[in-house]
Amino acid sequence: MRSYKGYVKDQPGFRLLYENYVMSLGHLYEEAYCYNKLTKEEIGIWQFQHDPTCGVVSKNNDWCLVGGEILILRTFFDRTVRPIGDLQDIHEIRLIDENTAQILIDPWSENAAVWQLDLVMNRAAPAFSLWKIKDFKDYPDKPYAENVNW
């Protein structure tokens, strides 16, 4: 991660992926960052090969997911970063509850699918399970769109 004068969120190229009352999650080109609005702490998440496409922060603000060419989990209580599974070309992520997220893989590819990630936030050793919910073949012949109905 590069060092910037001031906060990275204030840089002209910063793009917001997700925001709640406590956290802002975004990227400056290929580098993903999370900014805690209460503590003013800026947390580097991951340096992707290409710009990240999506992200979420948990309802308890104890972890975040960032998607792009791969899926990255960052847990804030133990400051670890973990690539999740071998998912590629993440298009969108949505929260289901405080420890569950669903991931949409590129809807225009032949690998288009919806996956679910369940997290167990045990402070000693966080664990997760990841499985495919369904194939997603609704968009292969449609033009590209930022918002996909899934």
Short mmCIF file of C-alpha atoms in Angstrom, two decimals, residues 6 29 38 47-48 50 53 61 70 75-76 82-83 90 101 103-104 106 110-111 128 136 150:
data_model
loop_
_atom_site.label_atom_id
_atom_site.label_comp_id
_atom_site.label_asym_id
_atom_site.label_seq_id
_atom_site.Cartn_x
_atom_site.Cartn_y
_atom_site.Cartn_z
CA GLY A 6 -3.90 12.99 4.12
CA TYR A 29 -7.19 2.25 -8.41
CA LEU A 38 -15.04 7.06 14.43
CA GLN A 47 -3.73 -4.69 -3.72
CA PHE A 48 -5.63 -6.23 -6.62
CA HIS A 50 -7.32 -4.60 -11.47
CA THR A 53 -15.64 -4.07 -8.32
CA ASN A 61 -18.14 -3.60 11.53
CA ILE A 70 -10.67 -12.60 -6.44
CA THR A 75 -11.16 -9.24 9.77
CA PHE A 76 -10.57 -6.13 11.85
CA ARG A 82 -7.63 -14.01 3.66
CA PRO A 83 -8.38 -14.85 0.03
CA ILE A 90 -16.71 -11.05 -8.55
CA ALA A 101 -22.93 -12.75 2.40
CA ILE A 103 -21.50 -13.30 -4.04
CA LEU A 104 -22.45 -12.90 -7.70
CA ASP A 106 -19.65 -12.29 -13.54
CA GLU A 110 -20.16 -19.12 -18.58
CA ASN A 111 -19.14 -19.41 -14.89
CA PHE A 128 -15.98 -19.87 6.94
CA PHE A 136 -26.89 -17.66 -12.85
CA TRP A 150 -30.20 -11.24 -8.85
#
